[in-house]
Amino acid sequence: MKKTAIVTGGTRGIGLAITKALRADGFDVAAIYHGNDEAAQKCANETGAKVYKADVANFASCHDVCAQIEKEMGAISVLVNNAGITKDGMLHKMNEDAWHAVMETNLTSCFNMTRAVITGMRERSFGRIINISSINGQKGQLGQTNYSAAKAGMLGFTRALAQESAAKGITVNAICPGYIATDMTGSMPQEVLASIIRSIPAARMGKPEEIADLVVFLASDRAAFITGATMTINGGQYIAA
Ligand code: NDP
């Protein structure tokens, strides 16, 4: 029987690679996006995923879209909390909107989406929740107090929920990508990117597909004993104990 996976931000960048990889592994995929209809349509045409417009920062929107997905595609086995944004700036110049937008889109979204699917997973005694955090949630990054705090928060969320869920056959893990070539990093100044690449032992940025491959493994039955883990994929840029 085919399993259904939800990938938030599944229509562009790392999320698109995850959508493609899960489809190739036999999943039905619901890819959630926020505003870019053109990218969503292209994703649907190219991958055969169903695309749904919703705001992961909004509790009611997440509840409604998950209910619609369940109705149209069946029970949710896998949730990938991948949608995220940046609104960078030094703290002494950061306004409240930049703080709250990043916290809500990157961290509160994990509560909003997971809350909408976890009861069904517990009832069925199976689930895979995979949270896409960041290297900057592990090490902190100048100009990203909001983003680093949200991404570090995802790691605490992952560890606590893993303990709550293990006995119910649900695993909860986090992936911390290093710098990956997507629209998010493409908007950074070239000289900043060049200096970041000089600090990566592998001497290159990562590819979205390299994150997607790990998601597929964590979503599989082979990963049933991995839970509460923080997996790093960063070319050696930051090696956590
Ligand atoms: P992109 O900017 O390329 O894509 C972001 C995706 O998230 C889009 O599909 C976008 O939808 C969706 N999205 C944004 N806000 C919302 C929202 N409020 N509701 C629903 N969907 C939303 O990002 P990346 O692929 O680069 O990043 C994906 C994840 O990986 C993020 O969480 C990011 O923080 C993390 N990450 C990225 C790294 C990198 O180097 N790229 C490094 C480490 C972590 P739409 O297309 O409609 O705008």
mmCIF file of C-alpha atoms and ligand atoms in Angstrom:
data_model
loop_
_atom_site.group_PDB
_atom_site.id
_atom_site.type_symbol
_atom_site.label_atom_id
_atom_site.label_comp_id
_atom_site.label_asym_id
_atom_site.label_seq_id
_atom_site.Cartn_x
_atom_site.Cartn_y
_atom_site.Cartn_z
ATOM 1 C CA MET A 1 0.000 0.000 0.000
ATOM 2 C CA LYS A 2 1.274 3.483 -0.858
ATOM 3 C CA LYS A 3 2.118 5.774 2.032
ATOM 4 C CA THR A 4 1.348 9.478 2.112
ATOM 5 C CA ALA A 5 3.939 12.081 3.056
ATOM 6 C CA ILE A 6 3.544 15.814 3.628
ATOM 7 C CA VAL A 7 6.489 18.065 2.798
ATOM 8 C CA THR A 8 6.105 21.692 3.867
ATOM 9 C CA GLY A 9 7.876 24.062 1.491
ATOM 10 C CA GLY A 10 7.921 21.037 -0.796
ATOM 11 C CA THR A 11 7.735 22.937 -4.072
ATOM 12 C CA ARG A 12 11.126 24.684 -4.168
ATOM 13 C CA GLY A 13 14.743 24.170 -3.104
ATOM 14 C CA ILE A 14 15.483 21.456 -0.556
ATOM 15 C CA GLY A 15 11.763 20.696 -0.178
ATOM 16 C CA LEU A 16 11.376 20.080 -3.917
ATOM 17 C CA ALA A 17 14.298 17.634 -3.826
ATOM 18 C CA ILE A 18 12.613 15.875 -0.861
ATOM 19 C CA THR A 19 9.304 15.718 -2.746
ATOM 20 C CA LYS A 20 11.043 14.176 -5.779
ATOM 21 C CA ALA A 21 13.002 11.673 -3.684
ATOM 22 C CA LEU A 22 9.959 10.523 -1.704
ATOM 23 C CA ARG A 23 7.977 10.159 -4.944
ATOM 24 C CA ALA A 24 10.821 8.066 -6.403
ATOM 25 C CA ASP A 25 10.670 5.913 -3.257
ATOM 26 C CA GLY A 26 6.964 5.207 -3.854
ATOM 27 C CA PHE A 27 5.263 7.772 -1.613
ATOM 28 C CA ASP A 28 2.234 9.843 -2.483
ATOM 29 C CA VAL A 29 3.361 13.359 -1.614
ATOM 30 C CA ALA A 30 1.432 16.470 -0.591
ATOM 31 C CA ALA A 31 3.741 19.471 -1.038
ATOM 32 C CA ILE A 32 2.691 22.566 0.882
ATOM 33 C CA TYR A 33 3.715 26.027 -0.309
ATOM 34 C CA HIS A 34 2.878 29.603 0.581
ATOM 35 C CA GLY A 35 2.662 31.978 -2.379
ATOM 36 C CA ASN A 36 4.672 30.925 -5.414
ATOM 37 C CA ASP A 37 1.940 29.321 -7.553
ATOM 38 C CA GLU A 38 4.188 29.013 -10.609
ATOM 39 C CA ALA A 39 6.820 26.948 -8.751
ATOM 40 C CA ALA A 40 4.035 24.854 -7.203
ATOM 41 C CA GLN A 41 2.443 24.092 -10.584
ATOM 42 C CA LYS A 42 5.843 23.168 -12.023
ATOM 43 C CA CYS A 43 6.486 20.880 -9.030
ATOM 44 C CA ALA A 44 3.099 19.180 -9.492
ATOM 45 C CA ASN A 45 3.689 18.660 -13.235
ATOM 46 C CA GLU A 46 7.226 17.356 -12.821
ATOM 47 C CA THR A 47 6.808 15.129 -9.761
ATOM 48 C CA GLY A 48 3.172 14.030 -9.707
ATOM 49 C CA ALA A 49 2.903 15.381 -6.148
ATOM 50 C CA LYS A 50 -0.290 17.155 -5.137
ATOM 51 C CA VAL A 51 0.344 20.746 -4.123
ATOM 52 C CA TYR A 52 -1.537 22.624 -1.393
ATOM 53 C CA LYS A 53 -1.368 26.312 -0.542
ATOM 54 C CA ALA A 54 -1.271 27.058 3.191
ATOM 55 C CA ASP A 55 0.557 29.131 5.774
ATOM 56 C CA VAL A 56 2.594 26.962 8.135
ATOM 57 C CA ALA A 57 2.840 29.903 10.550
ATOM 58 C CA ASN A 58 -0.932 29.785 11.046
ATOM 59 C CA PHE A 59 -2.458 27.089 13.270
ATOM 60 C CA ALA A 60 -5.897 27.042 11.615
ATOM 61 C CA SER A 61 -4.405 26.957 8.126
ATOM 62 C CA CYS A 62 -2.293 23.902 9.071
ATOM 63 C CA HIS A 63 -5.255 22.143 10.661
ATOM 64 C CA ASP A 64 -7.437 22.762 7.607
ATOM 65 C CA VAL A 65 -4.867 21.743 4.998
ATOM 66 C CA CYS A 66 -3.946 18.545 6.861
ATOM 67 C CA ALA A 67 -7.635 17.615 7.131
ATOM 68 C CA GLN A 68 -8.021 18.212 3.383
ATOM 69 C CA ILE A 69 -4.914 16.159 2.557
ATOM 70 C CA GLU A 70 -6.117 13.253 4.724
ATOM 71 C CA LYS A 71 -9.497 13.354 3.012
ATOM 72 C CA GLU A 72 -8.021 13.443 -0.493
ATOM 73 C CA MET A 73 -4.893 11.299 -0.048
ATOM 74 C CA GLY A 74 -5.455 9.149 3.040
ATOM 75 C CA ALA A 75 -3.682 8.794 6.373
ATOM 76 C CA ILE A 76 -0.413 10.688 6.801
ATOM 77 C CA SER A 77 2.621 8.495 7.550
ATOM 78 C CA VAL A 78 5.411 11.030 7.115
ATOM 79 C CA LEU A 79 5.641 14.738 7.906
ATOM 80 C CA VAL A 80 8.668 16.733 6.799
ATOM 81 C CA ASN A 81 8.740 20.160 8.472
ATOM 82 C CA ASN A 82 10.923 21.900 5.890
ATOM 83 C CA ALA A 83 9.339 25.306 5.150
ATOM 84 C CA GLY A 84 11.481 28.150 6.378
ATOM 85 C CA ILE A 85 12.451 31.750 5.800
ATOM 86 C CA THR A 86 15.233 34.156 6.749
ATOM 87 C CA LYS A 87 14.943 37.801 7.760
ATOM 88 C CA ASP A 88 18.528 38.562 8.676
ATOM 89 C CA GLY A 89 19.881 41.524 10.571
ATOM 90 C CA MET A 90 21.939 42.360 13.620
ATOM 91 C CA LEU A 91 19.826 42.201 16.769
ATOM 92 C CA HIS A 92 20.319 45.889 17.530
ATOM 93 C CA LYS A 93 18.663 46.704 14.193
ATOM 94 C CA MET A 94 16.078 43.883 14.099
ATOM 95 C CA ASN A 95 12.423 44.850 14.320
ATOM 96 C CA GLU A 96 9.689 42.810 15.985
ATOM 97 C CA ASP A 97 8.222 41.669 12.674
ATOM 98 C CA ALA A 98 11.505 40.070 11.565
ATOM 99 C CA TRP A 99 11.750 38.251 14.892
ATOM 100 C CA HIS A 100 8.168 36.952 14.956
ATOM 101 C CA ALA A 101 7.946 36.057 11.251
ATOM 102 C CA VAL A 102 11.022 33.816 11.490
ATOM 103 C CA MET A 103 10.007 32.251 14.811
ATOM 104 C CA GLU A 104 6.496 31.524 13.590
ATOM 105 C CA THR A 105 7.385 30.269 10.111
ATOM 106 C CA ASN A 106 10.377 28.175 11.183
ATOM 107 C CA LEU A 107 9.515 26.968 14.717
ATOM 108 C CA THR A 108 5.852 27.469 15.598
ATOM 109 C CA SER A 109 5.117 25.827 12.232
ATOM 110 C CA CYS A 110 6.516 22.561 13.638
ATOM 111 C CA PHE A 111 3.939 22.685 16.425
ATOM 112 C CA ASN A 112 1.143 23.729 14.038
ATOM 113 C CA MET A 113 1.805 20.972 11.489
ATOM 114 C CA THR A 114 2.764 18.205 13.894
ATOM 115 C CA ARG A 115 -0.253 18.891 16.116
ATOM 116 C CA ALA A 116 -2.476 18.384 13.084
ATOM 117 C CA VAL A 117 -1.106 14.908 12.225
ATOM 118 C CA ILE A 118 0.196 13.374 15.457
ATOM 119 C CA THR A 119 -3.120 12.077 16.805
ATOM 120 C CA GLY A 120 -3.664 9.977 13.680
ATOM 121 C CA MET A 121 -0.085 8.697 13.798
ATOM 122 C CA ARG A 122 -0.524 7.687 17.455
ATOM 123 C CA GLU A 123 -3.794 5.907 16.666
ATOM 124 C CA ARG A 124 -2.139 3.970 13.818
ATOM 125 C CA SER A 125 1.067 3.344 15.841
ATOM 126 C CA PHE A 126 3.256 4.570 12.996
ATOM 127 C CA GLY A 127 4.789 7.851 11.966
ATOM 128 C CA ARG A 128 7.924 9.599 10.781
ATOM 129 C CA ILE A 129 8.474 13.261 11.625
ATOM 130 C CA ILE A 130 11.548 14.867 10.099
ATOM 131 C CA ASN A 131 12.427 18.450 10.985
ATOM 132 C CA ILE A 132 14.772 20.440 8.744
ATOM 133 C CA SER A 133 16.775 22.602 11.135
ATOM 134 C CA SER A 134 20.142 24.191 10.208
ATOM 135 C CA ILE A 135 23.847 24.325 10.958
ATOM 136 C CA ASN A 136 23.123 27.822 12.262
ATOM 137 C CA GLY A 137 20.791 26.389 14.903
ATOM 138 C CA GLN A 138 23.768 24.363 16.151
ATOM 139 C CA LYS A 139 26.531 26.951 16.077
ATOM 140 C CA GLY A 140 24.694 30.298 15.948
ATOM 141 C CA GLN A 141 25.296 32.823 13.171
ATOM 142 C CA LEU A 142 25.976 36.526 13.325
ATOM 143 C CA GLY A 143 23.028 38.429 11.841
ATOM 144 C CA GLN A 144 20.642 35.536 12.493
ATOM 145 C CA THR A 145 19.545 35.625 16.143
ATOM 146 C CA ASN A 146 15.957 34.987 15.042
ATOM 147 C CA TYR A 147 16.852 32.161 12.624
ATOM 148 C CA SER A 148 19.441 30.540 14.927
ATOM 149 C CA ALA A 149 16.986 30.633 17.860
ATOM 150 C CA ALA A 150 14.175 29.105 15.790
ATOM 151 C CA LYS A 151 16.405 26.387 14.337
ATOM 152 C CA ALA A 152 17.874 25.552 17.780
ATOM 153 C CA GLY A 153 14.300 25.422 19.089
ATOM 154 C CA MET A 154 13.505 22.779 16.469
ATOM 155 C CA LEU A 155 16.202 20.565 18.006
ATOM 156 C CA GLY A 156 14.624 20.783 21.479
ATOM 157 C CA PHE A 157 11.196 20.152 19.948
ATOM 158 C CA THR A 158 12.590 17.073 18.183
ATOM 159 C CA ARG A 159 14.172 15.602 21.323
ATOM 160 C CA ALA A 160 11.106 16.121 23.520
ATOM 161 C CA LEU A 161 8.622 14.806 20.964
ATOM 162 C CA ALA A 162 10.835 11.792 20.233
ATOM 163 C CA GLN A 163 10.523 10.760 23.882
ATOM 164 C CA GLU A 164 6.757 11.269 23.854
ATOM 165 C CA SER A 165 6.286 9.287 20.646
ATOM 166 C CA ALA A 166 8.736 6.362 20.609
ATOM 167 C CA ALA A 167 6.399 3.890 22.298
ATOM 168 C CA LYS A 168 3.775 4.687 19.654
ATOM 169 C CA GLY A 169 6.024 3.693 16.723
ATOM 170 C CA ILE A 170 6.656 7.307 15.738
ATOM 171 C CA THR A 171 10.220 8.533 15.183
ATOM 172 C CA VAL A 172 11.127 12.214 15.330
ATOM 173 C CA ASN A 173 14.474 13.389 13.968
ATOM 174 C CA ALA A 174 16.166 16.597 12.881
ATOM 175 C CA ILE A 175 18.485 17.255 9.981
ATOM 176 C CA CYS A 176 20.874 20.212 10.121
ATOM 177 C CA PRO A 177 21.979 21.088 6.598
ATOM 178 C CA GLY A 178 24.995 23.284 6.045
ATOM 179 C CA TYR A 179 24.930 25.718 3.141
ATOM 180 C CA ILE A 180 22.881 24.259 0.284
ATOM 181 C CA ALA A 181 22.476 25.783 -3.181
ATOM 182 C CA THR A 182 18.836 27.022 -3.306
ATOM 183 C CA ASP A 183 16.959 30.320 -3.778
ATOM 184 C CA MET A 184 17.520 31.015 -0.054
ATOM 185 C CA THR A 185 21.306 31.019 -0.364
ATOM 186 C CA GLY A 186 21.188 32.329 -3.957
ATOM 187 C CA SER A 187 19.940 35.660 -2.608
ATOM 188 C CA MET A 188 23.095 36.095 -0.470
ATOM 189 C CA PRO A 189 25.853 38.443 -1.726
ATOM 190 C CA GLN A 190 28.437 36.572 -3.846
ATOM 191 C CA GLU A 191 31.378 37.681 -1.689
ATOM 192 C CA VAL A 192 29.638 36.360 1.465
ATOM 193 C CA LEU A 193 28.973 33.014 -0.244
ATOM 194 C CA ALA A 194 32.576 32.812 -1.461
ATOM 195 C CA SER A 195 33.899 33.345 2.066
ATOM 196 C CA ILE A 196 31.482 30.715 3.432
ATOM 197 C CA ILE A 197 32.670 28.181 0.856
ATOM 198 C CA ARG A 198 36.274 28.858 1.936
ATOM 199 C CA SER A 199 35.221 27.769 5.472
ATOM 200 C CA ILE A 200 33.780 24.417 4.303
ATOM 201 C CA PRO A 201 36.342 21.569 4.368
ATOM 202 C CA ALA A 202 34.555 19.901 1.430
ATOM 203 C CA ALA A 203 35.142 23.203 -0.454
ATOM 204 C CA ARG A 204 31.649 23.375 -1.917
ATOM 205 C CA MET A 205 28.026 23.950 -1.039
ATOM 206 C CA GLY A 206 25.721 20.982 -0.563
ATOM 207 C CA LYS A 207 23.095 19.849 -3.050
ATOM 208 C CA PRO A 208 19.383 19.645 -2.140
ATOM 209 C CA GLU A 209 19.436 15.987 -3.229
ATOM 210 C CA GLU A 210 21.984 15.206 -0.513
ATOM 211 C CA ILE A 211 19.467 16.301 2.135
ATOM 212 C CA ALA A 212 16.617 14.487 0.385
ATOM 213 C CA ASP A 213 18.475 11.156 0.415
ATOM 214 C CA LEU A 214 18.711 11.256 4.214
ATOM 215 C CA VAL A 215 15.030 12.170 4.507
ATOM 216 C CA VAL A 216 14.101 9.105 2.458
ATOM 217 C CA PHE A 217 16.191 6.887 4.733
ATOM 218 C CA LEU A 218 14.721 8.381 7.933
ATOM 219 C CA ALA A 219 11.228 7.904 6.482
ATOM 220 C CA SER A 220 11.859 4.226 5.791
ATOM 221 C CA ASP A 221 11.271 1.149 7.959
ATOM 222 C CA ARG A 222 15.066 0.706 8.115
ATOM 223 C CA ALA A 223 15.299 3.808 10.351
ATOM 224 C CA ALA A 224 12.806 2.568 12.961
ATOM 225 C CA PHE A 225 15.338 2.699 15.850
ATOM 226 C CA ILE A 226 16.641 6.204 15.056
ATOM 227 C CA THR A 227 14.753 8.816 17.041
ATOM 228 C CA GLY A 228 15.536 12.118 18.741
ATOM 229 C CA ALA A 229 18.658 12.394 16.590
ATOM 230 C CA THR A 230 20.277 15.483 15.116
ATOM 231 C CA MET A 231 21.899 14.578 11.806
ATOM 232 C CA THR A 232 24.385 17.009 10.303
ATOM 233 C CA ILE A 233 25.058 17.326 6.562
ATOM 234 C CA ASN A 234 27.498 20.176 6.113
ATOM 235 C CA GLY A 235 30.701 19.097 4.350
ATOM 236 C CA GLY A 236 32.604 19.268 7.644
ATOM 237 C CA GLN A 237 31.880 22.959 8.257
ATOM 238 C CA TYR A 238 30.698 22.309 11.815
ATOM 239 C CA ILE A 239 31.371 18.989 13.523
ATOM 240 C CA ALA A 240 29.197 18.620 16.613
ATOM 241 C CA ALA A 241 29.964 16.062 19.342
HETATM 242 P P1 NDP B 1 13.582 28.095 -0.259
HETATM 243 O O1 NDP B 1 13.509 29.543 0.078
HETATM 244 O O2 NDP B 1 14.266 27.688 -1.525
HETATM 245 O O3 NDP B 1 12.099 27.457 -0.248
HETATM 246 C C1 NDP B 1 11.267 27.675 0.843
HETATM 247 C C2 NDP B 1 9.985 26.893 0.705
HETATM 248 O O4 NDP B 1 9.201 27.115 1.903
HETATM 249 C C3 NDP B 1 9.112 27.336 -0.443
HETATM 250 O O5 NDP B 1 8.434 26.214 -0.976
HETATM 251 C C4 NDP B 1 8.110 28.300 0.217
HETATM 252 O O6 NDP B 1 6.874 28.424 -0.486
HETATM 253 C C5 NDP B 1 7.903 27.588 1.545
HETATM 254 N N1 NDP B 1 7.386 28.494 2.578
HETATM 255 C C6 NDP B 1 7.978 29.612 3.065
HETATM 256 N N2 NDP B 1 7.173 30.191 3.986
HETATM 257 C C7 NDP B 1 6.056 29.402 4.080
HETATM 258 C C8 NDP B 1 4.857 29.488 4.832
HETATM 259 N N3 NDP B 1 4.618 30.484 5.709
HETATM 260 N N4 NDP B 1 3.925 28.526 4.657
HETATM 261 C C9 NDP B 1 4.133 27.510 3.780
HETATM 262 N N5 NDP B 1 5.245 27.387 3.040
HETATM 263 C C10 NDP B 1 6.195 28.322 3.189
HETATM 264 O O7 NDP B 1 14.268 27.411 1.020
HETATM 265 P P2 NDP B 1 15.391 26.258 1.092
HETATM 266 O O8 NDP B 1 14.995 25.123 0.223
HETATM 267 O O9 NDP B 1 16.723 26.859 0.946
HETATM 268 O O10 NDP B 1 15.265 25.841 2.638
HETATM 269 C C11 NDP B 1 14.388 24.812 3.067
HETATM 270 C C12 NDP B 1 14.610 24.593 4.561
HETATM 271 O O11 NDP B 1 15.965 24.238 4.802
HETATM 272 C C13 NDP B 1 14.346 25.852 5.401
HETATM 273 O O12 NDP B 1 13.743 25.491 6.612
HETATM 274 C C14 NDP B 1 15.735 26.390 5.637
HETATM 275 O O13 NDP B 1 15.792 27.163 6.813
HETATM 276 C C15 NDP B 1 16.526 25.111 5.761
HETATM 277 N N6 NDP B 1 17.941 25.264 5.499
HETATM 278 C C16 NDP B 1 18.375 25.743 4.298
HETATM 279 C C17 NDP B 1 19.730 25.878 4.045
HETATM 280 C C18 NDP B 1 20.258 26.380 2.755
HETATM 281 O O14 NDP B 1 21.485 26.583 2.676
HETATM 282 N N7 NDP B 1 19.459 26.571 1.733
HETATM 283 C C19 NDP B 1 20.714 25.550 5.082
HETATM 284 C C20 NDP B 1 20.150 25.037 6.303
HETATM 285 C C21 NDP B 1 18.802 24.914 6.488
HETATM 286 P P3 NDP B 1 6.735 29.467 -1.749
HETATM 287 O O15 NDP B 1 7.495 28.831 -2.866
HETATM 288 O O16 NDP B 1 5.281 29.549 -1.992
HETATM 289 O O17 NDP B 1 7.358 30.759 -1.293
#
